[in-house]
Short mmCIF file of C-alpha atoms in Angstrom, two decimals:
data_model
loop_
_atom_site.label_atom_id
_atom_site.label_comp_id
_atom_site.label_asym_id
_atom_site.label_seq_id
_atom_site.Cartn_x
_atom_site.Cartn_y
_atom_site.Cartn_z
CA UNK A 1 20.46 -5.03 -26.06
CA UNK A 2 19.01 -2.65 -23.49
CA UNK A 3 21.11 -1.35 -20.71
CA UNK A 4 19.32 -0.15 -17.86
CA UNK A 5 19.84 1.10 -14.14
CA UNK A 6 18.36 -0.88 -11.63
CA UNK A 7 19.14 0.28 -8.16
CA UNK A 8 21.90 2.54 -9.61
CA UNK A 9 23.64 -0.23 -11.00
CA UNK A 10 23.68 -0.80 -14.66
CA UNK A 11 22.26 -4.70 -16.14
CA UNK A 12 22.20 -5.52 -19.65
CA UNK A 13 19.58 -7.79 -20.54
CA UNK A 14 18.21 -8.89 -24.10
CA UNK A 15 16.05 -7.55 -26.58
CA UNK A 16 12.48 -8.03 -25.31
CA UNK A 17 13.45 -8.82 -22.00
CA UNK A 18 10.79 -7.69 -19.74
CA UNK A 19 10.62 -6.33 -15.99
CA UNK A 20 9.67 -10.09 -15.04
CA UNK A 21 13.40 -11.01 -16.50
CA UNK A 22 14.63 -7.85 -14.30
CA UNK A 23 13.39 -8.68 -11.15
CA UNK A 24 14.12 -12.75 -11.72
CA UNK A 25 17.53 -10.93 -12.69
CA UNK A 26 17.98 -9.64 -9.51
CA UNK A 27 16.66 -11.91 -6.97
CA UNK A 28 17.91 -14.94 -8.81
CA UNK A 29 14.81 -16.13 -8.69
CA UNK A 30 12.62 -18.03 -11.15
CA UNK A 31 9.78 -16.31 -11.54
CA UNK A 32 6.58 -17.22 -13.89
CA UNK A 33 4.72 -14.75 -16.15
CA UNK A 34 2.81 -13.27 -13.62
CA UNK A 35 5.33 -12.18 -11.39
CA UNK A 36 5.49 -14.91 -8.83
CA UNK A 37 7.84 -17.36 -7.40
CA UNK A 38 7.85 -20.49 -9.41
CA UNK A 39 8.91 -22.34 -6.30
CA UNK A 40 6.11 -20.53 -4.79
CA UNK A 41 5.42 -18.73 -2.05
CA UNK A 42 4.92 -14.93 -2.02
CA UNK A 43 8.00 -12.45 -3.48
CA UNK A 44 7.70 -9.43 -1.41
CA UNK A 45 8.82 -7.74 -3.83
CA UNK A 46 8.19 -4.53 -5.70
CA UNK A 47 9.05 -2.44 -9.02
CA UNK A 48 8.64 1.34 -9.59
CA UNK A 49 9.83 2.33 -13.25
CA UNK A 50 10.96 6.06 -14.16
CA UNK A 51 9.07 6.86 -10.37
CA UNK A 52 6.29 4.78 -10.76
CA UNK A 53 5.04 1.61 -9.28
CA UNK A 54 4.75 -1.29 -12.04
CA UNK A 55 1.43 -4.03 -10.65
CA UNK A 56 3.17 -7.71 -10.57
CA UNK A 57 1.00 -7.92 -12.98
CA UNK A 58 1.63 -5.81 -15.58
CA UNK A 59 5.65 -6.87 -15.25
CA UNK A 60 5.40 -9.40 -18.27
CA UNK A 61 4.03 -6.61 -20.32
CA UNK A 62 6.50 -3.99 -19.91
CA UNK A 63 9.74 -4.33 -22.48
CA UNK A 64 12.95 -2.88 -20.94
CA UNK A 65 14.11 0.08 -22.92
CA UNK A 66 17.89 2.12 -23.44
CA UNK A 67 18.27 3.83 -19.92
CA UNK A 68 15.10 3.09 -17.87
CA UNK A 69 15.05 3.58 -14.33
CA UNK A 70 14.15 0.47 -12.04
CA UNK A 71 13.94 0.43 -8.08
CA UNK A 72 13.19 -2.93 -7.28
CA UNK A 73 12.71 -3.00 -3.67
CA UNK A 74 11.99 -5.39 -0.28
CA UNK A 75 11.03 -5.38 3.07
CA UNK A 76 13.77 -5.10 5.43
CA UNK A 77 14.58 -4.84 9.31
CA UNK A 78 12.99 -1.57 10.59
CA UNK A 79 10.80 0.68 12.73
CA UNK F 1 -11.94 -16.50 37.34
CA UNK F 2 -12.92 -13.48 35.05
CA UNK F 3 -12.36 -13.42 31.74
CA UNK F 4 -9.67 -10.93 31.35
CA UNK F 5 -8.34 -11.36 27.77
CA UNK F 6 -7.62 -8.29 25.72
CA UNK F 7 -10.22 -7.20 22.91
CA UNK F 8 -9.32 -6.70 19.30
CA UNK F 9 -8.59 -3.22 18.32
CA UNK F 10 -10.45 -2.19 15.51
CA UNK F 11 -8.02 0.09 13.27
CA UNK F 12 -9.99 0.96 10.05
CA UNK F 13 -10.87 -2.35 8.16
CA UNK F 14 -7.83 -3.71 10.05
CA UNK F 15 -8.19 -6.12 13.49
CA UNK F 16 -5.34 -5.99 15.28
CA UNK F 17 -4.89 -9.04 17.74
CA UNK F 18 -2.26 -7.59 20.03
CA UNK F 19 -1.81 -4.50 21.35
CA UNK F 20 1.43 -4.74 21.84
CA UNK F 21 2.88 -3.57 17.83
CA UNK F 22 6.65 -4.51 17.41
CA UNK F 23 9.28 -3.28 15.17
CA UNK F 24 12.28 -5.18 14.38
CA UNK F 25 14.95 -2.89 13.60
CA UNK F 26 18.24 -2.53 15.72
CA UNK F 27 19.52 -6.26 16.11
CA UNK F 28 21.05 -7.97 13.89
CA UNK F 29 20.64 -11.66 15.00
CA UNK F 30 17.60 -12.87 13.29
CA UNK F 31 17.32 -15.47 15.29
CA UNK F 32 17.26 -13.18 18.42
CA UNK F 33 14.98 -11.18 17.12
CA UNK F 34 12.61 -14.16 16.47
CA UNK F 35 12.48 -15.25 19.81
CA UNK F 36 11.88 -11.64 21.05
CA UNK F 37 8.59 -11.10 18.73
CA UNK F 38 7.40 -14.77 19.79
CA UNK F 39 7.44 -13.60 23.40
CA UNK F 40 6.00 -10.48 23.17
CA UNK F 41 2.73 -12.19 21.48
CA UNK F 42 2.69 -9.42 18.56
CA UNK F 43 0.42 -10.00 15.72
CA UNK F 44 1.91 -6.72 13.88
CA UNK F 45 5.40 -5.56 13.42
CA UNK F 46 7.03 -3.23 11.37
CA UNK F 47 9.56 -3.66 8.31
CA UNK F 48 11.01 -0.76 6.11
CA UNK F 49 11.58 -0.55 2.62
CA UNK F 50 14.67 -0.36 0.96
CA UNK F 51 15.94 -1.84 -2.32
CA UNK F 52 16.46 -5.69 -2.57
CA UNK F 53 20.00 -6.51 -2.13
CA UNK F 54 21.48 -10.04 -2.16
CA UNK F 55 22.28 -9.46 1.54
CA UNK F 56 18.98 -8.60 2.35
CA UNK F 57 17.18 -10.87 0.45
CA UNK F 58 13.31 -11.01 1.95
CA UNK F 59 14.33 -12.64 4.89
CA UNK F 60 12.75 -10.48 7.60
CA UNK F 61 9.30 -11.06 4.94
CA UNK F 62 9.33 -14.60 5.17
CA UNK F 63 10.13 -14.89 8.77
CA UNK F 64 7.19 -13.19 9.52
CA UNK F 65 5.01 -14.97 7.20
CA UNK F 66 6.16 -18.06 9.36
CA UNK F 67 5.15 -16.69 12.22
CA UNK F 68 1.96 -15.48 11.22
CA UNK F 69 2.66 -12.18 12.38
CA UNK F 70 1.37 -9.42 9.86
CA UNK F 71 3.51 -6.80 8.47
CA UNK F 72 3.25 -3.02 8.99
CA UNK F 73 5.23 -1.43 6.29
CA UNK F 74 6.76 1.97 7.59
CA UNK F 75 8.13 4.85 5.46
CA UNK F 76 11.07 5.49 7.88
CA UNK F 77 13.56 7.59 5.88
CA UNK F 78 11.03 9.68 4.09
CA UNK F 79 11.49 13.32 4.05
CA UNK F 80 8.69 14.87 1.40
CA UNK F 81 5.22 13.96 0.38
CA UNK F 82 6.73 12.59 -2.99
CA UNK F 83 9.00 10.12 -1.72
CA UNK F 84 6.37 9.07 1.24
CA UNK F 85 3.95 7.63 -1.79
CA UNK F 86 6.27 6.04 -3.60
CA UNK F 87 7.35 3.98 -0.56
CA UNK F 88 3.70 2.97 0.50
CA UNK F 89 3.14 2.71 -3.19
CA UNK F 90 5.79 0.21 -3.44
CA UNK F 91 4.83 -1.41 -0.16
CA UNK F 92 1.22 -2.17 -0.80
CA UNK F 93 2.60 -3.86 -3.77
CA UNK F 94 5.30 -6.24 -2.58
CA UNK F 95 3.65 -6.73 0.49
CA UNK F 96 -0.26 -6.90 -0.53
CA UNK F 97 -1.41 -5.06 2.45
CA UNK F 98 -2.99 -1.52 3.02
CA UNK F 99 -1.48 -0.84 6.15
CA UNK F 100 1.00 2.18 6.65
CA UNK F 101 3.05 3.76 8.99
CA UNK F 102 3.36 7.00 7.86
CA UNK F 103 6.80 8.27 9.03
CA UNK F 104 7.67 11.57 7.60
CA UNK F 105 10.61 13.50 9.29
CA UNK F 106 11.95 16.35 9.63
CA UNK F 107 16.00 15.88 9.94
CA UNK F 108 18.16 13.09 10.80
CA UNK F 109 19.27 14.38 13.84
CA UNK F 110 16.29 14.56 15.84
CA UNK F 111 14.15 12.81 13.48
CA UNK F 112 11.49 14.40 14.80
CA UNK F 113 8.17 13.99 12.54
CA UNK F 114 7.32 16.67 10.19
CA UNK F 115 3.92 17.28 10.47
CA UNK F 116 3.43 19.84 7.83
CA UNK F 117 4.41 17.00 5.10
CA UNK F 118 3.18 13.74 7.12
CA UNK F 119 -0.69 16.01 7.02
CA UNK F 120 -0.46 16.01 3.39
CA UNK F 121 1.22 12.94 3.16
CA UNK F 122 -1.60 11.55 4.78
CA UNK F 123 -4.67 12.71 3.26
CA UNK F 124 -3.46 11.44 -0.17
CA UNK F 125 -2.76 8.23 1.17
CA UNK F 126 -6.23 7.94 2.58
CA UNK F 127 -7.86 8.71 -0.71
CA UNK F 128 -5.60 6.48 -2.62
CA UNK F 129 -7.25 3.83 -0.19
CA UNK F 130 -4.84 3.00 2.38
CA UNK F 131 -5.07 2.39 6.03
CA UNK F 132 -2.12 5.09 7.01
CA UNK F 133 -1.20 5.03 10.50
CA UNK F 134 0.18 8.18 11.28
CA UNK F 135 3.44 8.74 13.15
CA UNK F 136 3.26 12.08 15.01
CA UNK F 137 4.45 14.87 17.73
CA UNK F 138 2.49 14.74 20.93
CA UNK F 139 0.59 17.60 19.84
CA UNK F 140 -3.45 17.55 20.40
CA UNK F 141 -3.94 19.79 17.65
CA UNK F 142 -2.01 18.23 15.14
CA UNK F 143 -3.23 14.89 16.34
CA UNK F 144 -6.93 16.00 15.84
CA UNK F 145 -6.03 17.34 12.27
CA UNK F 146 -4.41 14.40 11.26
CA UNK F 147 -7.59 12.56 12.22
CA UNK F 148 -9.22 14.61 9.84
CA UNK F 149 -6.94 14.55 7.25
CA UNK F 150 -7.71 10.43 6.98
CA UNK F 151 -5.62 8.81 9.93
CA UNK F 152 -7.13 5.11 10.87
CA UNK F 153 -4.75 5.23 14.01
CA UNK F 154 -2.77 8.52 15.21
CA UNK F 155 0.51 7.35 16.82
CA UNK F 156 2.28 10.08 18.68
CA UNK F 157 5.76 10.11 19.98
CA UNK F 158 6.47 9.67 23.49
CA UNK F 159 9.81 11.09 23.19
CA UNK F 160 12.39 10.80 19.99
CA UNK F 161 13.03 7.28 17.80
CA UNK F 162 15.08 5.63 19.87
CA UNK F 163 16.08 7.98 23.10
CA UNK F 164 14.06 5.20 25.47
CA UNK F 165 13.24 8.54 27.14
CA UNK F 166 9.95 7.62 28.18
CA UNK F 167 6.56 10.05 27.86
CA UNK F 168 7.90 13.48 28.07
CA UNK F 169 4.65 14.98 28.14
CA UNK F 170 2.22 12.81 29.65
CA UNK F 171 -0.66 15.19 29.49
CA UNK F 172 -0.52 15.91 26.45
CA UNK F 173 -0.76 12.26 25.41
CA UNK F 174 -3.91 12.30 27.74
CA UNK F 175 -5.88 14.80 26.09
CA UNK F 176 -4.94 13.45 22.33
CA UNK F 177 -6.75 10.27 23.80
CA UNK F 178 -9.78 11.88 25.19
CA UNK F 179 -10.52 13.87 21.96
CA UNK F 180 -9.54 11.03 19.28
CA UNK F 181 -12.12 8.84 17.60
CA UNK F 182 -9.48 6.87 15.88
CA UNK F 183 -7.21 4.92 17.92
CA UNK F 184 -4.21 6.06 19.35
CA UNK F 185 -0.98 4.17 19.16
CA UNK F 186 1.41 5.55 21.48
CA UNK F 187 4.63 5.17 19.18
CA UNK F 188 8.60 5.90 20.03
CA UNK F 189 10.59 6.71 22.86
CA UNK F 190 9.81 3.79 25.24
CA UNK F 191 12.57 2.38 26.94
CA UNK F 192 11.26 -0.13 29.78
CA UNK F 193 7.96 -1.91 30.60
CA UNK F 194 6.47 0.82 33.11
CA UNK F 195 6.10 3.21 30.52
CA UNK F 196 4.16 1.07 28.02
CA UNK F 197 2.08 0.06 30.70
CA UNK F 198 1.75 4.27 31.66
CA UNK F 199 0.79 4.82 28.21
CA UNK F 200 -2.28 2.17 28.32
CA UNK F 201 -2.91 3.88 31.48
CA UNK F 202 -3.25 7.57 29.67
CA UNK F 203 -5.57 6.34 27.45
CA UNK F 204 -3.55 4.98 24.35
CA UNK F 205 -5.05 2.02 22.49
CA UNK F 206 -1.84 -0.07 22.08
CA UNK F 207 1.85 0.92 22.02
CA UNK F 208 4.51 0.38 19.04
CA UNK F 209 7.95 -0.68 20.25
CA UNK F 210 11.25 -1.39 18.77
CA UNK F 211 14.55 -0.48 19.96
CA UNK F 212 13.73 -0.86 24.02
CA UNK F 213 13.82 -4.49 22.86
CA UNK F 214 15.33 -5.21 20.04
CA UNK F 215 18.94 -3.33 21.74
CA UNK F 216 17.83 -4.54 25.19
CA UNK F 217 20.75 -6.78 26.82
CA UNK F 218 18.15 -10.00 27.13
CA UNK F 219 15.16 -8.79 24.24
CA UNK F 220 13.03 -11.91 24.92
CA UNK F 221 12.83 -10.84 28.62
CA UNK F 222 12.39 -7.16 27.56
CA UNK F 223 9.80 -8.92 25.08
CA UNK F 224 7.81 -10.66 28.07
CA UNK F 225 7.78 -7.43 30.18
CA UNK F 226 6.35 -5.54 27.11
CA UNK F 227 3.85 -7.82 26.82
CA UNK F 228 2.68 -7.90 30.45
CA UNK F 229 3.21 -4.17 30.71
CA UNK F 230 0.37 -3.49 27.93
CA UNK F 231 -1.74 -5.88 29.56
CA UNK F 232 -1.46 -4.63 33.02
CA UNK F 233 -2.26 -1.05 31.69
CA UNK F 234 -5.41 -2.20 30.36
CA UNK F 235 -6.50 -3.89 32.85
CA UNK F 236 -5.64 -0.78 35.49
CA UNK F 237 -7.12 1.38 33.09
CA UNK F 238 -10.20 -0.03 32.60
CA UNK F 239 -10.64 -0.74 36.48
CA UNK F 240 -10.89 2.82 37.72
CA UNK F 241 -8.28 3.74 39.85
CA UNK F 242 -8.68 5.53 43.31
CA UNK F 243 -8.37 9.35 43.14
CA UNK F 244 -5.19 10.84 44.60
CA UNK F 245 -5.79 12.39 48.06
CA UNK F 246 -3.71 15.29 50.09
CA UNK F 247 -3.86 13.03 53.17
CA UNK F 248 -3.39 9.11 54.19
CA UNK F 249 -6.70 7.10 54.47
CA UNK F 250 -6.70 4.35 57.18
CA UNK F 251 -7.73 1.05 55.56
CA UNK F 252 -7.85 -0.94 58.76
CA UNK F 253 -10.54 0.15 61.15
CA UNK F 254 -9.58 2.07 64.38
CA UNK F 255 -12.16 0.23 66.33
CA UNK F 256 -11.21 -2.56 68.76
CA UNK F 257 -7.11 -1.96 69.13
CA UNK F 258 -5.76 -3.56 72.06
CA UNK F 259 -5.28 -1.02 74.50
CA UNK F 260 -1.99 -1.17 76.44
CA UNK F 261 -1.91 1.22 79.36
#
């Protein structure tokens, strides 16, 4: 069971959880397989992994491994 | 009467409606803010990007979805080239639009733009296909390389984020206007309606404003004076205004006063 950082916190998920199951993880949200709000809607939300930005939808395809590095990020109040 | 509505502005691929771009940082009732960026009549506002927090939640994103009001995603908070794509990088993808404000500074204390990084910053973001509207000093030569470099819109600082200082150096915002191709976006340091309207009057193509409303005591009237402001500079601007004169200029005839003896 991978442990991973996301937002400097660490999350424990299950084997072959994916970044879909990270994010849904986080914004207790139910997402489906491509990365969008089953309720629907748009997310606004995005996911860079070890520095890099992960496409919505290329979440699904991307297993959570030991250690990895997830910003998962929103727009807020700004500017 | 005349038609006197405002024309688009044409920034890149981008139309922007209003000319009047709002941010929505500093105030923390959403509900106040809502009512503010209603009045003003924006059709672009800003929004940072930070990580998603159960606080935060997307709020401020789905507010302005309701309001039909598009988003201009800002790198605020970025100090190197590095962290500056990231953030758009992570932008364009939550918020499926090509639109940035590139805001690179220099320190916190003044935070002043660093135009060294924001140059670089920029031309990368151009070739990775972005629209990058570029946050900037009020200097002409810096303004003129940035356009260069990529800018779609070069947005120069009246006077520091949030001082409500007004245009420090109005010339100098002149002659970035007269040289620049691109539109210019006269962006930070506004604290009241006069000076949005002076900066139309200089030249600029719109104005970006955040705090002079958003921490104004009544932002929905600071809103509606915003708005007015940038359309009372346009019009003034495009009418031609006298030319300033040493002496007074009767504009009464002197022929046929009554003559009291």
């Amino acid at each position: 069971m991978p442990t991973v950082r996301i937002n400097d916190e660490n999350v424990t998920f299950n084997e072959g959880a994916t970044v879909v199951d990270a994010v849904a993880q986080t914004t207790g949200r139910e997402l489906t397989a491509e990365g969008k709000p089953a309720d629907g809607g748009r997310l606004g939300v995005a996911v860079a992994l070890a520095e890099e930005v992960v496409p919505r939808s290329r979440w699904a395809g991307v297993e959570l491994s030991e250690g990895d590095q997830l910003e998962i990020v929103t727009a807020v109040q700004g500017g | 009467m005349a038609d006197m509505s405002l024309p688009p502005l044409q920034i890149g691929g981008y139309s922007l409606e209003s000319r009047l771009i709002m941010g929505t940082g500093g105030i923390t009732d959403l509900a106040a803010l809502e009512a503010a960026l209603v009045q003003s009549g924006t059709t672009l506002t800003t929004v940072a990007m930070r990580r998603y927090s159960p606080e935060t939640k997307t709020s401020v994103f789905s507010m302005l979805e309701r309001l039909g009001i598009d988003v201009l995603p800002n790198t605020a908070g970025c100090y190197t080239v590095r962290d500056t794509l990231l953030t758009a990088e992570l932008a364009r993808e939550a918020l499926e639009t090509d639109l940035i404000k590139v805001e690179v500074i220099a320190d916190e204390h003044t935070l002043l733009p660093d135009v060294i990084e924001t140059l670089e910053a920029t031309e990368q973001l151009a070739e990775r296909g972005f629209t990058p509207l570029v946050y900037t000093t009020d200097d002409p030569a810096a303004a003129r390389r940035l356009e260069s470099a990529g800018a779609a819109a070069v947005m120069p600082l009246g006077s520091p984020i949030g001082t409500g200082l007004g245009i420090l150096n109005p010339h100098n915002i002149e002659l970035i206007c007269s040289r620049a191709s691109v539109p210019v976006v006269l962006d930070a340091g506004i604290g009241t309606a006069s000076e949005a309207a002076a900066a139309i009057e200089l030249g600029c193509d719109a104005v970006l404003v955040a705090s002079a409303v958003t921490r104004a005591q009544d932002p929905t009237a600071m809103a509606e004076g915003m708005r007015l402001a940038v359309e009372a500079g346009f019009h003034s601007a495009r009418a031609g205004r006298i030319p300033k004169r040493q002496h007074a200029l009767a504009s009464s005839p002197m022929e046929g006063r009554i003559d009291l003896t």
